[in-house]
Amino acid sequence: MCQLIRAELHHLFHTKIFIVTSAGLLLYNIWDILLTDFGFNVGWSFFLFQKTPWILISVAMITALHISRELGGKIIYHKIIFGYQPKTIYQAYILAGIIETSCLLFIDTSSILLFSYAKNFTMDIHLLPMVINLIIVIISATVISVFITVLVVAIPNRILSLFIVIGISCVLFQKGADLSVNLSEPTETIFYNETEKDAPMENPLYIKGTQRDLYCLELIASPYAQVQYEKFILFEGKEQKSSTSLLLKKIPYHLEFIFVGMIELLFLYYMGRHIFLSHFK
């Protein structure tokens, strides 16, 4: 099993898409942090968790090309001849995808912290909240990685699976972005007050009642929405966090993302395993 995972990771880490994505994250962070003069005080949290959707689209492309190539080209049967069970091969796909996703997130996050420190930006977030929120980000990204693997396993055609996983990813990320913007609206604002300048008033864009509950339910259930909302997660106050949670309202972190994500991971894993094993019956 370990040898099979190492072989999977060796292949994934040497793909052009992974190399370009890794280099792109570093170059973008260099440009965005080291080479940009903001002219005002900037905190580290301003840059965190901004590029997770692009990382996951890259993972979707790598996964679709790799697994569909093995299934369509019958390469997988060579692994079976060498003694690996289909169940073990499927587990290796899942674990390799999770590790690949985590590595890209680590490259992005660690370079942001390193470059922010080098630029003497304000460390406006404590270590514990950053670690907890990073774990939440990794769990949400892991669910998406496994979902992508299950999709590719279900559609072994290389071109078709590539278009489907990229198309679904783009649509769900855009839907998650719209939901995140709506939920992140504050209760009060000064932008719509025409009578008293700079005086706070009730925000007409703030969503209330049943519609907000439905949006919060979608946020808990959709890892794509979570990944988009995690851009705002470090800036939430207690009141805003409570207003975007259907569960665990009094806890200052979105731990419900982790609990629901673990359930979704188990469901996707077993569903994908059933689909994958059906190819060999």
PDB file of C-alpha atoms in Angstrom, residues 22-185:
ATOM      1  CA  SER A  22       3.055  25.283  -7.341  1.00  0.00           C
ATOM      2  CA  ALA A  23       5.203  27.789  -9.193  1.00  0.00           C
ATOM      3  CA  GLY A  24       2.166  29.952  -9.905  1.00  0.00           C
ATOM      4  CA  LEU A  25       1.227  30.101  -6.214  1.00  0.00           C
ATOM      5  CA  LEU A  26       4.739  31.160  -5.260  1.00  0.00           C
ATOM      6  CA  LEU A  27       5.042  33.748  -8.035  1.00  0.00           C
ATOM      7  CA  TYR A  28       1.607  35.186  -7.312  1.00  0.00           C
ATOM      8  CA  ASN A  29       2.381  35.509  -3.594  1.00  0.00           C
ATOM      9  CA  ILE A  30       5.717  37.152  -4.395  1.00  0.00           C
ATOM     10  CA  TRP A  31       3.955  39.667  -6.635  1.00  0.00           C
ATOM     11  CA  ASP A  32       0.972  40.157  -4.316  1.00  0.00           C
ATOM     12  CA  ILE A  33       3.001  40.522  -1.094  1.00  0.00           C
ATOM     13  CA  LEU A  34       6.661  41.319  -1.722  1.00  0.00           C
ATOM     14  CA  LEU A  35       6.369  43.462  -4.846  1.00  0.00           C
ATOM     15  CA  THR A  36       3.195  45.393  -3.996  1.00  0.00           C
ATOM     16  CA  ASP A  37       3.235  48.677  -2.105  1.00  0.00           C
ATOM     17  CA  PHE A  38      -0.111  48.953  -0.308  1.00  0.00           C
ATOM     18  CA  GLY A  39       0.397  52.338   1.315  1.00  0.00           C
ATOM     19  CA  PHE A  40      -1.533  51.259   4.419  1.00  0.00           C
ATOM     20  CA  ASN A  41      -1.163  48.753   7.256  1.00  0.00           C
ATOM     21  CA  VAL A  42      -1.808  45.193   6.056  1.00  0.00           C
ATOM     22  CA  GLY A  43      -2.322  42.075   8.177  1.00  0.00           C
ATOM     23  CA  TRP A  44      -1.291  38.530   7.383  1.00  0.00           C
ATOM     24  CA  SER A  45      -4.894  37.301   7.351  1.00  0.00           C
ATOM     25  CA  PHE A  46      -5.655  39.550   4.353  1.00  0.00           C
ATOM     26  CA  PHE A  47      -3.933  37.015   2.039  1.00  0.00           C
ATOM     27  CA  LEU A  48      -4.899  33.668   3.593  1.00  0.00           C
ATOM     28  CA  PHE A  49      -7.288  31.174   1.942  1.00  0.00           C
ATOM     29  CA  GLN A  50      -7.825  33.337  -1.158  1.00  0.00           C
ATOM     30  CA  LYS A  51      -6.631  30.889  -3.808  1.00  0.00           C
ATOM     31  CA  THR A  52      -8.116  27.584  -2.589  1.00  0.00           C
ATOM     32  CA  PRO A  53     -10.668  27.362  -5.472  1.00  0.00           C
ATOM     33  CA  TRP A  54      -7.875  27.658  -8.063  1.00  0.00           C
ATOM     34  CA  ILE A  55      -5.856  25.012  -6.228  1.00  0.00           C
ATOM     35  CA  LEU A  56      -8.816  22.623  -6.318  1.00  0.00           C
ATOM     36  CA  ILE A  57      -9.480  23.247 -10.009  1.00  0.00           C
ATOM     37  CA  SER A  58      -5.853  22.254 -10.661  1.00  0.00           C
ATOM     38  CA  VAL A  59      -6.362  19.140  -8.515  1.00  0.00           C
ATOM     39  CA  ALA A  60      -9.500  18.345 -10.535  1.00  0.00           C
ATOM     40  CA  MET A  61      -7.531  18.531 -13.790  1.00  0.00           C
ATOM     41  CA  ILE A  62      -4.676  16.371 -12.481  1.00  0.00           C
ATOM     42  CA  THR A  63      -7.054  13.766 -11.018  1.00  0.00           C
ATOM     43  CA  ALA A  64      -9.203  13.576 -14.140  1.00  0.00           C
ATOM     44  CA  LEU A  65      -6.224  13.149 -16.467  1.00  0.00           C
ATOM     45  CA  HIS A  66      -4.412  10.648 -14.254  1.00  0.00           C
ATOM     46  CA  ILE A  67      -7.203   8.270 -13.185  1.00  0.00           C
ATOM     47  CA  SER A  68      -9.040   8.312 -16.511  1.00  0.00           C
ATOM     48  CA  ARG A  69      -5.731   7.526 -18.241  1.00  0.00           C
ATOM     49  CA  GLU A  70      -5.208   4.489 -16.018  1.00  0.00           C
ATOM     50  CA  LEU A  71      -8.794   3.248 -16.337  1.00  0.00           C
ATOM     51  CA  GLY A  72      -9.171   3.979 -20.047  1.00  0.00           C
ATOM     52  CA  GLY A  73      -5.710   2.760 -21.007  1.00  0.00           C
ATOM     53  CA  LYS A  74      -6.006  -0.418 -18.942  1.00  0.00           C
ATOM     54  CA  ILE A  75      -2.852   0.574 -17.024  1.00  0.00           C
ATOM     55  CA  ILE A  76      -4.719  -0.329 -13.866  1.00  0.00           C
ATOM     56  CA  TYR A  77      -4.723  -4.007 -14.878  1.00  0.00           C
ATOM     57  CA  HIS A  78      -0.932  -4.005 -14.723  1.00  0.00           C
ATOM     58  CA  LYS A  79      -1.216  -3.012 -11.073  1.00  0.00           C
ATOM     59  CA  ILE A  80      -3.633  -5.870 -10.486  1.00  0.00           C
ATOM     60  CA  ILE A  81      -1.225  -8.291 -12.190  1.00  0.00           C
ATOM     61  CA  PHE A  82       1.499  -7.113  -9.777  1.00  0.00           C
ATOM     62  CA  GLY A  83      -0.717  -8.177  -6.890  1.00  0.00           C
ATOM     63  CA  TYR A  84      -2.616  -5.019  -5.897  1.00  0.00           C
ATOM     64  CA  GLN A  85      -6.311  -5.425  -5.165  1.00  0.00           C
ATOM     65  CA  PRO A  86      -8.749  -2.958  -6.812  1.00  0.00           C
ATOM     66  CA  LYS A  87      -9.816  -1.808  -3.338  1.00  0.00           C
ATOM     67  CA  THR A  88      -6.193  -0.953  -2.493  1.00  0.00           C
ATOM     68  CA  ILE A  89      -5.734   0.916  -5.765  1.00  0.00           C
ATOM     69  CA  TYR A  90      -8.859   2.975  -5.065  1.00  0.00           C
ATOM     70  CA  GLN A  91      -7.622   3.819  -1.556  1.00  0.00           C
ATOM     71  CA  ALA A  92      -4.289   4.909  -3.041  1.00  0.00           C
ATOM     72  CA  TYR A  93      -6.106   7.250  -5.454  1.00  0.00           C
ATOM     73  CA  ILE A  94      -8.045   8.779  -2.560  1.00  0.00           C
ATOM     74  CA  LEU A  95      -5.039   9.245  -0.268  1.00  0.00           C
ATOM     75  CA  ALA A  96      -2.795  10.564  -3.041  1.00  0.00           C
ATOM     76  CA  GLY A  97      -5.418  13.167  -3.975  1.00  0.00           C
ATOM     77  CA  ILE A  98      -5.761  14.282  -0.358  1.00  0.00           C
ATOM     78  CA  ILE A  99      -1.983  14.561   0.088  1.00  0.00           C
ATOM     79  CA  GLU A 100      -1.634  16.432  -3.209  1.00  0.00           C
ATOM     80  CA  THR A 101      -4.324  18.931  -2.183  1.00  0.00           C
ATOM     81  CA  SER A 102      -2.767  19.397   1.272  1.00  0.00           C
ATOM     82  CA  CYS A 103       0.677  20.015  -0.262  1.00  0.00           C
ATOM     83  CA  LEU A 104      -0.632  22.778  -2.537  1.00  0.00           C
ATOM     84  CA  LEU A 105      -2.461  24.390   0.396  1.00  0.00           C
ATOM     85  CA  PHE A 106       0.746  24.172   2.432  1.00  0.00           C
ATOM     86  CA  ILE A 107       2.766  25.821  -0.355  1.00  0.00           C
ATOM     87  CA  ASP A 108       0.260  28.659  -0.561  1.00  0.00           C
ATOM     88  CA  THR A 109      -0.163  29.198   3.198  1.00  0.00           C
ATOM     89  CA  SER A 110       3.506  28.834   4.172  1.00  0.00           C
ATOM     90  CA  SER A 111       4.683  31.196   1.410  1.00  0.00           C
ATOM     91  CA  ILE A 112       2.088  33.784   2.500  1.00  0.00           C
ATOM     92  CA  LEU A 113       3.291  33.612   6.105  1.00  0.00           C
ATOM     93  CA  LEU A 114       6.962  33.735   5.077  1.00  0.00           C
ATOM     94  CA  PHE A 115       6.558  36.659   2.672  1.00  0.00           C
ATOM     95  CA  SER A 116       4.298  38.562   5.104  1.00  0.00           C
ATOM     96  CA  TYR A 117       6.940  38.175   7.805  1.00  0.00           C
ATOM     97  CA  ALA A 118       9.640  39.363   5.396  1.00  0.00           C
ATOM     98  CA  LYS A 119       7.520  42.426   4.511  1.00  0.00           C
ATOM     99  CA  ASN A 120       6.909  43.177   8.226  1.00  0.00           C
ATOM    100  CA  PHE A 121       3.148  43.021   7.851  1.00  0.00           C
ATOM    101  CA  THR A 122       1.052  43.044  11.003  1.00  0.00           C
ATOM    102  CA  MET A 123       0.485  39.603  12.516  1.00  0.00           C
ATOM    103  CA  ASP A 124      -3.225  40.221  13.098  1.00  0.00           C
ATOM    104  CA  ILE A 125      -4.135  36.612  13.827  1.00  0.00           C
ATOM    105  CA  HIS A 126      -3.050  34.366  16.672  1.00  0.00           C
ATOM    106  CA  LEU A 127      -1.570  30.937  16.026  1.00  0.00           C
ATOM    107  CA  LEU A 128      -4.484  28.908  17.437  1.00  0.00           C
ATOM    108  CA  PRO A 129      -7.259  30.520  15.317  1.00  0.00           C
ATOM    109  CA  MET A 130      -5.060  30.259  12.226  1.00  0.00           C
ATOM    110  CA  VAL A 131      -4.372  26.547  12.811  1.00  0.00           C
ATOM    111  CA  ILE A 132      -8.026  25.746  13.556  1.00  0.00           C
ATOM    112  CA  ASN A 133      -9.236  27.605  10.471  1.00  0.00           C
ATOM    113  CA  LEU A 134      -6.520  25.992   8.352  1.00  0.00           C
ATOM    114  CA  ILE A 135      -7.763  22.566   9.493  1.00  0.00           C
ATOM    115  CA  ILE A 136     -11.290  23.594   8.479  1.00  0.00           C
ATOM    116  CA  VAL A 137      -9.987  24.655   5.064  1.00  0.00           C
ATOM    117  CA  ILE A 138      -8.115  21.356   4.629  1.00  0.00           C
ATOM    118  CA  ILE A 139     -11.209  19.305   5.552  1.00  0.00           C
ATOM    119  CA  SER A 140     -13.405  21.208   3.072  1.00  0.00           C
ATOM    120  CA  ALA A 141     -10.765  20.869   0.348  1.00  0.00           C
ATOM    121  CA  THR A 142     -10.367  17.162   1.150  1.00  0.00           C
ATOM    122  CA  VAL A 143     -14.095  16.550   0.663  1.00  0.00           C
ATOM    123  CA  ILE A 144     -13.886  18.223  -2.754  1.00  0.00           C
ATOM    124  CA  SER A 145     -10.778  16.195  -3.647  1.00  0.00           C
ATOM    125  CA  VAL A 146     -12.558  12.929  -2.814  1.00  0.00           C
ATOM    126  CA  PHE A 147     -15.687  14.074  -4.672  1.00  0.00           C
ATOM    127  CA  ILE A 148     -13.563  14.757  -7.766  1.00  0.00           C
ATOM    128  CA  THR A 149     -11.974  11.307  -7.498  1.00  0.00           C
ATOM    129  CA  VAL A 150     -15.406   9.658  -7.252  1.00  0.00           C
ATOM    130  CA  LEU A 151     -16.610  11.588 -10.327  1.00  0.00           C
ATOM    131  CA  VAL A 152     -13.595  10.518 -12.380  1.00  0.00           C
ATOM    132  CA  VAL A 153     -13.979   6.903 -11.251  1.00  0.00           C
ATOM    133  CA  ALA A 154     -17.620   6.995 -12.354  1.00  0.00           C
ATOM    134  CA  ILE A 155     -16.718   8.514 -15.767  1.00  0.00           C
ATOM    135  CA  PRO A 156     -13.510   6.821 -16.974  1.00  0.00           C
ATOM    136  CA  ASN A 157     -13.562   8.552 -20.379  1.00  0.00           C
ATOM    137  CA  ARG A 158     -10.606  10.944 -20.270  1.00  0.00           C
ATOM    138  CA  ILE A 159     -11.951  13.937 -22.211  1.00  0.00           C
ATOM    139  CA  LEU A 160     -15.491  13.637 -20.852  1.00  0.00           C
ATOM    140  CA  SER A 161     -14.370  13.336 -17.221  1.00  0.00           C
ATOM    141  CA  LEU A 162     -12.026  16.314 -17.603  1.00  0.00           C
ATOM    142  CA  PHE A 163     -14.779  18.577 -18.952  1.00  0.00           C
ATOM    143  CA  ILE A 164     -17.312  17.374 -16.375  1.00  0.00           C
ATOM    144  CA  VAL A 165     -15.119  17.825 -13.265  1.00  0.00           C
ATOM    145  CA  ILE A 166     -13.891  21.253 -14.401  1.00  0.00           C
ATOM    146  CA  GLY A 167     -17.403  22.343 -15.394  1.00  0.00           C
ATOM    147  CA  ILE A 168     -18.969  21.172 -12.135  1.00  0.00           C
ATOM    148  CA  SER A 169     -16.141  22.729 -10.119  1.00  0.00           C
ATOM    149  CA  CYS A 170     -16.509  26.127 -11.821  1.00  0.00           C
ATOM    150  CA  VAL A 171     -20.305  26.162 -11.448  1.00  0.00           C
ATOM    151  CA  LEU A 172     -20.252  25.120  -7.777  1.00  0.00           C
ATOM    152  CA  PHE A 173     -17.418  27.513  -6.913  1.00  0.00           C
ATOM    153  CA  GLN A 174     -19.317  30.405  -8.526  1.00  0.00           C
ATOM    154  CA  LYS A 175     -22.487  29.427  -6.679  1.00  0.00           C
ATOM    155  CA  GLY A 176     -20.478  29.228  -3.450  1.00  0.00           C
ATOM    156  CA  ALA A 177     -18.952  32.646  -4.116  1.00  0.00           C
ATOM    157  CA  ASP A 178     -22.388  34.238  -4.552  1.00  0.00           C
ATOM    158  CA  LEU A 179     -23.638  32.606  -1.359  1.00  0.00           C
ATOM    159  CA  SER A 180     -20.542  33.722   0.571  1.00  0.00           C
ATOM    160  CA  VAL A 181     -20.935  37.345  -0.510  1.00  0.00           C
ATOM    161  CA  ASN A 182     -24.600  37.323   0.544  1.00  0.00           C
ATOM    162  CA  LEU A 183     -23.876  35.791   3.950  1.00  0.00           C
ATOM    163  CA  SER A 184     -20.937  38.098   4.652  1.00  0.00           C
ATOM    164  CA  GLU A 185     -23.042  41.261   4.384  1.00  0.00           C
TER     165      GLU A 185
END
